[in-house]
Structures are given as C-alpha cells and as structure tokens.
PDB file of C-alpha atoms and ligand atoms in Angstrom:
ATOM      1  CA  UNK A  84     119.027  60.838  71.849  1.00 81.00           C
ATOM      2  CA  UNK A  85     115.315  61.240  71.734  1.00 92.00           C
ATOM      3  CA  UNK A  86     113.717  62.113  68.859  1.00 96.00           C
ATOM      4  CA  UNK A  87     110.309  64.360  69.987  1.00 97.00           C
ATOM      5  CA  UNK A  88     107.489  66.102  68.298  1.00 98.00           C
ATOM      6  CA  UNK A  89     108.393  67.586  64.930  1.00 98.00           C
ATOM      7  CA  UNK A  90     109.397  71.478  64.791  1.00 98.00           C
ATOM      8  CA  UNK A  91     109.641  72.125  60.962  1.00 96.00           C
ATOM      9  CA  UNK A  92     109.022  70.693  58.053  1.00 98.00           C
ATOM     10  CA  UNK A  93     111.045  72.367  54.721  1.00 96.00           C
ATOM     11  CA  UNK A  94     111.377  71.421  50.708  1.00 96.00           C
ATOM     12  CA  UNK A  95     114.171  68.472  51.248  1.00 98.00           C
ATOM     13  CA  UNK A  96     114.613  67.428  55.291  1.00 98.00           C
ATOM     14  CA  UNK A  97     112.271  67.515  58.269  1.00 98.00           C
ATOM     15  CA  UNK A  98     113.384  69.026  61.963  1.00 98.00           C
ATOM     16  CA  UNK A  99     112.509  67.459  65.076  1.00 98.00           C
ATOM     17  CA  UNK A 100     112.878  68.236  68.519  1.00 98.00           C
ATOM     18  CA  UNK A 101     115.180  66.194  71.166  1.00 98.00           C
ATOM     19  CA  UNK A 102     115.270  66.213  74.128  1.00 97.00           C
ATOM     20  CA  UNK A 103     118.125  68.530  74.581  1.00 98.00           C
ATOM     21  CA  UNK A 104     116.674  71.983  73.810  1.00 98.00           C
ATOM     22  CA  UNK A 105     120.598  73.190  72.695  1.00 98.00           C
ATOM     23  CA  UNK A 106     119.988  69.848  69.703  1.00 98.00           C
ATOM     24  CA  UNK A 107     117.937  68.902  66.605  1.00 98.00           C
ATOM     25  CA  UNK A 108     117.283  66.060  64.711  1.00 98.00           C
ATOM     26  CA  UNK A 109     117.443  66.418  60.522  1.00 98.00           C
ATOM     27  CA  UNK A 110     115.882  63.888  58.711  1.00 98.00           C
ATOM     28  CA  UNK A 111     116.572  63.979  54.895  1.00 99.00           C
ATOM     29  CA  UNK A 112     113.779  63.273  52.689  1.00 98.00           C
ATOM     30  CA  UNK A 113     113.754  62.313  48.852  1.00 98.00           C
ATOM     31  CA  UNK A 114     111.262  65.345  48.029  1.00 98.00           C
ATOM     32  CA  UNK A 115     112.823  67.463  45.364  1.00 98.00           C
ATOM     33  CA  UNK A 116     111.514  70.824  44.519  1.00 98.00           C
ATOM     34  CA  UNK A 117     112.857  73.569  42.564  1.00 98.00           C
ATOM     35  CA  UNK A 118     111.534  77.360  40.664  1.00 96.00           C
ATOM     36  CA  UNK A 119     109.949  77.895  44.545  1.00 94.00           C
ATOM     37  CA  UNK A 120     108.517  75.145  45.197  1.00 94.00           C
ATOM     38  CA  UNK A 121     106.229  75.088  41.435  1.00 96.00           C
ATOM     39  CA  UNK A 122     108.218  72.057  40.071  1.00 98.00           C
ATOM     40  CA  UNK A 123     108.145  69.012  42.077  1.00 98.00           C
ATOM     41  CA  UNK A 124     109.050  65.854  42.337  1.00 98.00           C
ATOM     42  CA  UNK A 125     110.952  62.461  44.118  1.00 98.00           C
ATOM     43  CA  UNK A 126     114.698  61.748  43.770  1.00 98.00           C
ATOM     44  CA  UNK A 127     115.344  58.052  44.938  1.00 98.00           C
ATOM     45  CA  UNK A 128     117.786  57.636  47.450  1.00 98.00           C
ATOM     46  CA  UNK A 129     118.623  61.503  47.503  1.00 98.00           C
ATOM     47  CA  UNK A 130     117.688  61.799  51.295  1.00 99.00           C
ATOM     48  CA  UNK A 131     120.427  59.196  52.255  1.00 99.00           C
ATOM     49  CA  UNK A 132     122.866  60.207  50.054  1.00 99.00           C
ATOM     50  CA  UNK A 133     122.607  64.108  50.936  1.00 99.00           C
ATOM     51  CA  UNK A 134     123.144  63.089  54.480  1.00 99.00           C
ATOM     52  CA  UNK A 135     125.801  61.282  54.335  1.00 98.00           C
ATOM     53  CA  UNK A 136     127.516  63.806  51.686  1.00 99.00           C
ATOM     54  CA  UNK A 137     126.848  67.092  54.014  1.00 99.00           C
ATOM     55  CA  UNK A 138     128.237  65.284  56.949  1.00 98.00           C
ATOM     56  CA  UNK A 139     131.347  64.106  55.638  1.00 98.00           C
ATOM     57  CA  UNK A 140     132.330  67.737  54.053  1.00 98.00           C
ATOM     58  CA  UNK A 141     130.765  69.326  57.303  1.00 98.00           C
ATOM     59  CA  UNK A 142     133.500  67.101  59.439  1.00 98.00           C
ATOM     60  CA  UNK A 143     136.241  68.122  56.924  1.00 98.00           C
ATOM     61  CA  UNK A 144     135.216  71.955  56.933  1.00 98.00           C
ATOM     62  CA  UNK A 145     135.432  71.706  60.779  1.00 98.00           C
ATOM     63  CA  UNK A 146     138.938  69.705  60.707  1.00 98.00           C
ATOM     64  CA  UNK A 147     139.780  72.983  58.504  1.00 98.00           C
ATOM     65  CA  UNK A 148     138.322  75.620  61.221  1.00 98.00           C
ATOM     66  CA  UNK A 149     134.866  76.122  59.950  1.00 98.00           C
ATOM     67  CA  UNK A 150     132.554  75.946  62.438  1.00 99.00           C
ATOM     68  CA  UNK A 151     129.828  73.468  62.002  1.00 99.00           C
ATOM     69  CA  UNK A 152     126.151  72.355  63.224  1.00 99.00           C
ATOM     70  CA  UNK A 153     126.739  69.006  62.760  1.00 99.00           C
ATOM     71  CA  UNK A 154     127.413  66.703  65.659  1.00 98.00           C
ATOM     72  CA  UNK A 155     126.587  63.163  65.019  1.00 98.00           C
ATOM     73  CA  UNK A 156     124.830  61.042  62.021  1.00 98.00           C
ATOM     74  CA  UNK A 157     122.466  58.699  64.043  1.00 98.00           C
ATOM     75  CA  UNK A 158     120.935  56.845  60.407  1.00 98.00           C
ATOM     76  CA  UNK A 159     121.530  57.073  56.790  1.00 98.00           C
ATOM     77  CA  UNK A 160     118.896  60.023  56.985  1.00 98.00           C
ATOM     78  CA  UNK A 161     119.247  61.584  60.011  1.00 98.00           C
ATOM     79  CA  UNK A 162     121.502  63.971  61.514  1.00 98.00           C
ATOM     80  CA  UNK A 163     121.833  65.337  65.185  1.00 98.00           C
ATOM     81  CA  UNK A 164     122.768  68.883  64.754  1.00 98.00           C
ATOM     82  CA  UNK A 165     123.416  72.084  67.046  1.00 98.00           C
ATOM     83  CA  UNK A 166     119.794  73.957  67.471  1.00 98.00           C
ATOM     84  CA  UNK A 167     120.744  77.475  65.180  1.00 98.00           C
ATOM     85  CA  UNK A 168     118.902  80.870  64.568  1.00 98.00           C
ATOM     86  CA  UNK A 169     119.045  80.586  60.836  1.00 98.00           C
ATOM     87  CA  UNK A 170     120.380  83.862  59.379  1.00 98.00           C
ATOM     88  CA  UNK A 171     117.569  84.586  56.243  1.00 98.00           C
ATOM     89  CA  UNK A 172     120.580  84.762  53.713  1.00 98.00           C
ATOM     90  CA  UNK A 173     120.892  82.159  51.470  1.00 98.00           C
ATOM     91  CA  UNK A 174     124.885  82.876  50.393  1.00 99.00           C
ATOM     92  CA  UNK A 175     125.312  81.850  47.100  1.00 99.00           C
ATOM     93  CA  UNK A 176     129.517  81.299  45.753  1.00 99.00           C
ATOM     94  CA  UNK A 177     130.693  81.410  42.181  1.00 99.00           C
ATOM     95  CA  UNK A 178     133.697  80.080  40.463  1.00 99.00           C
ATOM     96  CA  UNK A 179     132.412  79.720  37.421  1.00 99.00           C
ATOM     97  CA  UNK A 180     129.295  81.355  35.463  1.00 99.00           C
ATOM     98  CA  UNK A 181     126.016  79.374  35.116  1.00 99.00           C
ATOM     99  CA  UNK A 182     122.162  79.324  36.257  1.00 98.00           C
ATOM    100  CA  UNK A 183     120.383  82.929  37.353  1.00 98.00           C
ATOM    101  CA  UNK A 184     123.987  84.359  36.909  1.00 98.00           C
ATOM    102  CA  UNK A 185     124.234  83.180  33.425  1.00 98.00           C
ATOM    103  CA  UNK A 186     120.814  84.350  33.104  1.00 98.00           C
ATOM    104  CA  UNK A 187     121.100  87.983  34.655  1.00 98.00           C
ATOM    105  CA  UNK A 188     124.616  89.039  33.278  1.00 98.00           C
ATOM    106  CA  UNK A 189     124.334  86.948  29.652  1.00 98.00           C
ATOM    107  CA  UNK A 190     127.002  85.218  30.040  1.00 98.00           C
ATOM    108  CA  UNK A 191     127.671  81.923  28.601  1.00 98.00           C
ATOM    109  CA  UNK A 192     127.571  78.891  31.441  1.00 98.00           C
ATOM    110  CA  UNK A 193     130.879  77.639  31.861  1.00 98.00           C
ATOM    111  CA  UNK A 194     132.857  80.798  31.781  1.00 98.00           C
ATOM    112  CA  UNK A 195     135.548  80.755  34.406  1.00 98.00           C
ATOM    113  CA  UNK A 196     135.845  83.674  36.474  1.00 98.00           C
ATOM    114  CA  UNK A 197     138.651  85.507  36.835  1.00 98.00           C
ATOM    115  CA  UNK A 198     138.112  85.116  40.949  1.00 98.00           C
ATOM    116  CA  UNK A 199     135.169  83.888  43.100  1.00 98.00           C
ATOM    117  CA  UNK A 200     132.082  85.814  43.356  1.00 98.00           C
ATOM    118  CA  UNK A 201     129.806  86.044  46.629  1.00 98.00           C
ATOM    119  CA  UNK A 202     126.372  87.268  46.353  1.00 98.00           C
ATOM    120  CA  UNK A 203     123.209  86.814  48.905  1.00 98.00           C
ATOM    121  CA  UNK A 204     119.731  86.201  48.435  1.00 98.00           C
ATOM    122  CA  UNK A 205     116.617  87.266  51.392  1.00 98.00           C
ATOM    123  CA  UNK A 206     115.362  83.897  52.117  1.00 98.00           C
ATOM    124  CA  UNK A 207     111.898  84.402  51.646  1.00 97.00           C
ATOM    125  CA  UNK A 208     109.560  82.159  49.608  1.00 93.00           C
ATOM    126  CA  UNK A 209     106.868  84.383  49.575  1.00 96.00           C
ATOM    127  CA  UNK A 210     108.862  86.776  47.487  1.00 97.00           C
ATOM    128  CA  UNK A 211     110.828  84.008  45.440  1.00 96.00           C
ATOM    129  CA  UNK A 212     114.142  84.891  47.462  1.00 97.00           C
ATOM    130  CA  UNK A 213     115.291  87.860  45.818  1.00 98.00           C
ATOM    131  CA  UNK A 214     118.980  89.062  45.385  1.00 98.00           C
ATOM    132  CA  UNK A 215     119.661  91.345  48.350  1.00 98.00           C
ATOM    133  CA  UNK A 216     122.999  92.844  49.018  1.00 98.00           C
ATOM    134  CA  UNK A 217     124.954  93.003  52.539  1.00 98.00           C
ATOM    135  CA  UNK A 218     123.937  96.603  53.295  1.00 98.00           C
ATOM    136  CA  UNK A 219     120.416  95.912  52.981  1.00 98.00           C
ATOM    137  CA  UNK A 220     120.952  93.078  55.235  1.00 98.00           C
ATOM    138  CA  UNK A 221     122.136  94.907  57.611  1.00 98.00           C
ATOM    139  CA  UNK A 222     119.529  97.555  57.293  1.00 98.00           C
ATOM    140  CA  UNK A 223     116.628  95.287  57.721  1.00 98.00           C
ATOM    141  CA  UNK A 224     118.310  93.772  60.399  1.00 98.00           C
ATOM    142  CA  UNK A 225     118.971  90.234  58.790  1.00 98.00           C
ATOM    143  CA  UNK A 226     122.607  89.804  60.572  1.00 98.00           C
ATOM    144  CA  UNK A 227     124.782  92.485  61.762  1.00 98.00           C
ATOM    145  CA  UNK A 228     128.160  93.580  60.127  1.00 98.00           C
ATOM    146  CA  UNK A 229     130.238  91.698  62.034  1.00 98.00           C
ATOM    147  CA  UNK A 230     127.972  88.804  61.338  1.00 98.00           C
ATOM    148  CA  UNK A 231     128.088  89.011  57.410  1.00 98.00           C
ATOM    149  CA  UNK A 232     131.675  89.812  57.552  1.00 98.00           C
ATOM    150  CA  UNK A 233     132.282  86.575  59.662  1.00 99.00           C
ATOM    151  CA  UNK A 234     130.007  84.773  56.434  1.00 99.00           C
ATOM    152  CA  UNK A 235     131.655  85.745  53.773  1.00 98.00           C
ATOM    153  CA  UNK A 236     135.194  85.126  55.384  1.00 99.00           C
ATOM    154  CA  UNK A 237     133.866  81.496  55.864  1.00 99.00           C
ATOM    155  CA  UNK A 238     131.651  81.470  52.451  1.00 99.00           C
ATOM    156  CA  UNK A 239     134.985  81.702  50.773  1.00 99.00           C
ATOM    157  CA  UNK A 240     136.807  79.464  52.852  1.00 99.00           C
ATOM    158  CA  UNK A 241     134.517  76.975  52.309  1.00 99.00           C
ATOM    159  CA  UNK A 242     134.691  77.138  48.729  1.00 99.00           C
ATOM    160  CA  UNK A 243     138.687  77.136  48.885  1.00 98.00           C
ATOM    161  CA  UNK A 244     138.282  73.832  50.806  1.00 98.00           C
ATOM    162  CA  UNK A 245     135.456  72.257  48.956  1.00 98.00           C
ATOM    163  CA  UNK A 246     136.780  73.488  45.360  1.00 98.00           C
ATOM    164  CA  UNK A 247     140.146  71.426  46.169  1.00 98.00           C
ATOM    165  CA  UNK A 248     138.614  68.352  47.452  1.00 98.00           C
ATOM    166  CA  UNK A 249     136.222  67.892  44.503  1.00 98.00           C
ATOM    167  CA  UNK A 250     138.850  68.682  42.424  1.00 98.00           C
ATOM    168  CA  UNK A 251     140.514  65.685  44.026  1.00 98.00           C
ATOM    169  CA  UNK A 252     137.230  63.668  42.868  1.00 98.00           C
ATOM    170  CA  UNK A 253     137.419  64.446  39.173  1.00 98.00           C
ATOM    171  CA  UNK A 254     134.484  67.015  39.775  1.00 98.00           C
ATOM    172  CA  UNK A 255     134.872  70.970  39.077  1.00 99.00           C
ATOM    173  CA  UNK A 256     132.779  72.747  41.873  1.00 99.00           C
ATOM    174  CA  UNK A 257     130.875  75.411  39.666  1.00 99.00           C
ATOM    175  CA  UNK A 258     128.814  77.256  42.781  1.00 99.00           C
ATOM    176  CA  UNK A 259     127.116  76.555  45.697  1.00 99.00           C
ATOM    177  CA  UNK A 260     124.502  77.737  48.204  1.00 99.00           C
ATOM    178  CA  UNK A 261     124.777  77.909  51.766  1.00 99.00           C
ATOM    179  CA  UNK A 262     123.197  79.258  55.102  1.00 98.00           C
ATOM    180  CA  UNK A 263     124.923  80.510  58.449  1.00 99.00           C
ATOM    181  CA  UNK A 264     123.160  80.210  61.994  1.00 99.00           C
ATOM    182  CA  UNK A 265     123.493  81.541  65.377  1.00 98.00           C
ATOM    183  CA  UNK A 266     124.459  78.838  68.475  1.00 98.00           C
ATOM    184  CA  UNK A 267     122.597  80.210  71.403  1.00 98.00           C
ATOM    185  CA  UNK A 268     125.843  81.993  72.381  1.00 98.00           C
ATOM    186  CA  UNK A 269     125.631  83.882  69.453  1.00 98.00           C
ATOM    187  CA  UNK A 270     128.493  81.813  66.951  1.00 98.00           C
ATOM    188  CA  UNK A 271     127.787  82.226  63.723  1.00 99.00           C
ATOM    189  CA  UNK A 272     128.120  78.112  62.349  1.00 99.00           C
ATOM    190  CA  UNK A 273     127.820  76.772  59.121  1.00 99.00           C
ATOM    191  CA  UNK A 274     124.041  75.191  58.854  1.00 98.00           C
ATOM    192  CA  UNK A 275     121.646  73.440  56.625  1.00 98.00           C
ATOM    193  CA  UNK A 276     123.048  71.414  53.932  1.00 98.00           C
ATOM    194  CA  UNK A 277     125.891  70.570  51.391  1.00 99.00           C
ATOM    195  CA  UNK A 278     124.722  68.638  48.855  1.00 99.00           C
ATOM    196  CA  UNK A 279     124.121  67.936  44.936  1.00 99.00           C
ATOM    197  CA  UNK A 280     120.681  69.737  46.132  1.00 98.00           C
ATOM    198  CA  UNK A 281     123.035  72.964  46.891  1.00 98.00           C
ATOM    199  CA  UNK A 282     125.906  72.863  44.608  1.00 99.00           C
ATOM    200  CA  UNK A 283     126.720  72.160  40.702  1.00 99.00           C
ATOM    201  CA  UNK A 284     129.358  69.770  40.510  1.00 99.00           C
ATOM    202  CA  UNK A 285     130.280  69.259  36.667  1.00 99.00           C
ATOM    203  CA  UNK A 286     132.694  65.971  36.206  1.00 98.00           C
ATOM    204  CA  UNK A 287     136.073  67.682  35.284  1.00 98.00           C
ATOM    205  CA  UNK A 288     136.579  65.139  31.872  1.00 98.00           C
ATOM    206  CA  UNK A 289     133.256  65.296  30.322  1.00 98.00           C
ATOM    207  CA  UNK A 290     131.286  68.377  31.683  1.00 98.00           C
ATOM    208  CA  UNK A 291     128.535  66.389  32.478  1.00 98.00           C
ATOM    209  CA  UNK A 292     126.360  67.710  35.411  1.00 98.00           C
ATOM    210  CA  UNK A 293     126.459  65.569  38.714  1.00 98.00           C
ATOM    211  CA  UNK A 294     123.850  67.961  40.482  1.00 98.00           C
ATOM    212  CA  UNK A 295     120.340  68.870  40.874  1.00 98.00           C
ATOM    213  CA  UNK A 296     120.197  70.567  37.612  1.00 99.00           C
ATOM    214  CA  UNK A 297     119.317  67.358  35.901  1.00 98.00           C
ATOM    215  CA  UNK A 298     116.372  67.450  37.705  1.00 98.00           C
ATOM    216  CA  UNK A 299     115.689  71.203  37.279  1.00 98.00           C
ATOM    217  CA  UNK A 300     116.195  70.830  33.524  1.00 98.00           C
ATOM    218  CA  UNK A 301     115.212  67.498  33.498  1.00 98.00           C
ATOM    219  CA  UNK A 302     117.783  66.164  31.703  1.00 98.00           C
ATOM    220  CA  UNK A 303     117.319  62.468  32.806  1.00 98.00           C
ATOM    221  CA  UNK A 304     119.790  59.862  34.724  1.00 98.00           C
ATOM    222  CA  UNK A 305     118.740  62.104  38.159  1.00 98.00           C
ATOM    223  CA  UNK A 306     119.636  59.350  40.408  1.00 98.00           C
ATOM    224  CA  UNK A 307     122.782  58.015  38.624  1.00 98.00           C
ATOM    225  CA  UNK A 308     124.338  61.699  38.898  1.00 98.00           C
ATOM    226  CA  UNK A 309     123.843  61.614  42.709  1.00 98.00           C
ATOM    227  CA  UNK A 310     124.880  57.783  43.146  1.00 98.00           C
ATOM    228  CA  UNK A 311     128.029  58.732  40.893  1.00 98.00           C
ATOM    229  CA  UNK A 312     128.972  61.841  42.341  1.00 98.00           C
ATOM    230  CA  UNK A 313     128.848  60.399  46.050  1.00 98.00           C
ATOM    231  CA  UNK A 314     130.952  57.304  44.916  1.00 98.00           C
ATOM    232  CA  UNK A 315     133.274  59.915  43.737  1.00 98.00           C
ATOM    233  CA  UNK A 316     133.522  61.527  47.370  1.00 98.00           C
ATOM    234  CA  UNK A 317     133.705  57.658  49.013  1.00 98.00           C
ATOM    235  CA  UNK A 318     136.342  57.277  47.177  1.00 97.00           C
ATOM    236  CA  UNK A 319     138.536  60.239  48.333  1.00 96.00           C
ATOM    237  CA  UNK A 320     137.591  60.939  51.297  1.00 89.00           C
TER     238      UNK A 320
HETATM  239  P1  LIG B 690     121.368  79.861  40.755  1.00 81.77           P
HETATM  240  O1  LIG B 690     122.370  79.942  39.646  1.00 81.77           O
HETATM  241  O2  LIG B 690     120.057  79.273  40.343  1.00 81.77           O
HETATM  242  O3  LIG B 690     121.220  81.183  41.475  1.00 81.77           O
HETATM  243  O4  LIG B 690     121.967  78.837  41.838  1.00 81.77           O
HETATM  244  C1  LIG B 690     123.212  79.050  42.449  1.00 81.77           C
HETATM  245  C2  LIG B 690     123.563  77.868  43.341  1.00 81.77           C
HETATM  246  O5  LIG B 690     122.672  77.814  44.455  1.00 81.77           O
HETATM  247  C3  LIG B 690     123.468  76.509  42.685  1.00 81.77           C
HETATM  248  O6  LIG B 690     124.575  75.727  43.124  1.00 81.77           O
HETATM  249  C4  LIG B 690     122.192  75.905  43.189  1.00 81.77           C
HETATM  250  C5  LIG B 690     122.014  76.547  44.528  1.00 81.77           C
HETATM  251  N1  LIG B 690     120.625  76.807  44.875  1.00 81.77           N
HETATM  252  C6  LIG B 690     120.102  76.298  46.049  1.00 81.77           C
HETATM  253  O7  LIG B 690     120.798  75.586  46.785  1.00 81.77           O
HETATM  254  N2  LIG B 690     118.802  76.589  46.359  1.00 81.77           N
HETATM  255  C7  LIG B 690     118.009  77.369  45.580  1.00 81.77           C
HETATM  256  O8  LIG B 690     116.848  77.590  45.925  1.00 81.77           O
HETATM  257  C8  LIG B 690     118.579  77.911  44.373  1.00 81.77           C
HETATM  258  C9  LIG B 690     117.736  78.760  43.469  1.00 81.77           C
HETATM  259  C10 LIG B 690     119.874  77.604  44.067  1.00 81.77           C
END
C-alpha cells in the first residue's frame, strides 16, 4: 500500500493518502496536547503504543459486531484504515464520575454510577468543543436520527465490551471518548482512536491512573502508566 501526500495533520496522529481513494494511512505521533491544544507536550513511545492498543480492541469490537475502520497495522505507528466522513461528535461514555463531569455536577471522582451515562460534545476547537445534545445535532445537521441512534446503540456496546475486558486486566474503565464515521456507502463505523489518550483506565487494586490524566494533571510516571497499562492488555488479550 502506498503511502501519498499527507491529507491531515491533528493533536496525536497524522493522515495520509494511499493510493486507494476508499483507504488512509494513520500514523501515531508522540505529541500530547490537552485544555485545546494550550498545554503541550511529548509522551515517549505513546504513538506506538496507542496504535497497537486501538487496533487490538478495534479487532475485538469487530469480532463482537462493531463495525470498525481499521483494516490492517502496516508498523508500530501506522494504521491502514477505511477513508470515513467523521461525524463532528465527540461521544463521550461514563461509568463512573470524574473530569468535566465531576467538575459540572460536583460530584466527587470515583463515584460509581448507578448505570452508564452517554453525553456528546460539537467537535469544534474553535469553540473548545462544547457539550451539545442529540437534538441539536440533528438540528444543525451533524448526523441524522437514525445516525445518532445507530451511535449510541454502539457507544454503549462498546463500553459493555471494553468495560469487561479491562476488567479482565485488573483495570476499571472509568469513561471514554469516541468518534463515529461514514464509509462512502453511508455505514456509520467506529473511527479515530482507543487509547490511554481517550479513556481513564484506573488499576482496579490501587486506583492509580493508567491514562492521560497524568499528563493533564501532571502527576509524573506518564510513560510508565502507558507502558503498564498496555502490558496489562498483552497480557490478556
Ligand atoms: P472529560 O471528563 O474531560 O470530559 O473527559 C471524558 C473522557 O473523554 C476521558 O476519558 C478523556 C476523553 N477525552 C478525549 O478523548 N479528548 C478530549 O479532548 C477530552 C476533553 C476528553
């Protein structure tokens, strides 16, 4: 597979062209960023371990009938993946309360919920991806009904599947982020990433954080949570 000129360039991967117009290469850089973009910073190693980590629980989602982008790894940072229409919702899944929820709803982190929570945010950096909710969505057009019905029946599955398998690791899946696209043909897939970038995984024992928030609070021992947590997966899957 050919890897042509570059079409994107985000936070955390770059996008490249092949030279199937239907396929995309990913290639997973070490850049961290968080708050929009105003802290940033380098995570050693992240790129290859984020690759590797969203393929392997891509492949499993797919064995469990979510529909994927991914297709093949070609390198320990890159990924071919199907060429997606990103829908501009970031979809954001709770099982337990922490970060902006925490924040918005003072509640203490670490309070279980009583059941998962789903909310959506308008990805838009210009205005700091606000909270938008599914008839406003639809209203300005950002995915149809059917469409955000079809993401929130697989936002949930996802976390059903993922939230068992990490429990399998030791690791408590606290919440996660993640983005839908449309195939050419109009399938809505699974896209983007799943990663310690996109979830917080907390180790089930200790509590410790295995996830990005280290580096968004910077708590220290970035690149020993990500090494640790992926061991973890290796280990199980
Ligand atoms: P939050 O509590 O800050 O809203 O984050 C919820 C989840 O979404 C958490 O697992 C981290 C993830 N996330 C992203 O993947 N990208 C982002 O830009 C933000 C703000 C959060």
């Amino acid at each position: 597979m050919e890897k042509k000129e570059q079409l994107y360039e985000g936070k955390a991967k770059k996008v490249f062209l092949t030279d199937d117009p239907e396929l995309l290469i990913v290639d997973y850089k070490d850049d961290a960023t968080a708050f929009n973009g105003l802290k940033k910073g380098t995570i050693v190693g992240k790129g290859v371990i984020n690759n590797k980590m969203s393929n392997l629980l891509m492949q499993r989602l797919e064995k469990a009938g979510i529909p994927t982008h991914f297709v093949r790894e070609l390198s320990d940072r890159e990924t071919l993946v199907k060429k997606v229409s990103i829908v501009p919702l970031e979809v954001i899944i709770r099982n337990i309360a922490a970060g902006s929820f925490s924040k918005r709803y003072g509640v203490e982190e670490g309070k279980v919920f009583a059941c998962p929570t789903i909310e959506f945010s308008y990805k838009n950096d210009d205005l700091g991806d606000p909270l938008i909710n599914s008839y406003h969505a639809a209203a300005l057009e950002l995915a149809t009904e059917e469409e955000i019905e079809t993401i929130k029946k697989y936002a949930f599955g996802i976390n059903e599947q993922l939230k068992a398998f990490w429990s399998e690791c030791g690791v408590t899946l606290v919440d996660f982020k993640v983005e839908f696209g449309r195939l050419s043909d109009g399938t809505i897939v699974l896209a983007d990433e799943i990663s310690p970038d996109t979830c917080r995984l907390w180790d089930s024992e200790t509590g410790m954080k295995l996830d990005k928030d280290r580096f968004r609070r910077d708590l220290g021992n970035v690149e020993d949570a990500y090494t640790e947590v992926m061991n973890r997966l290796m280990q199980h899957i």
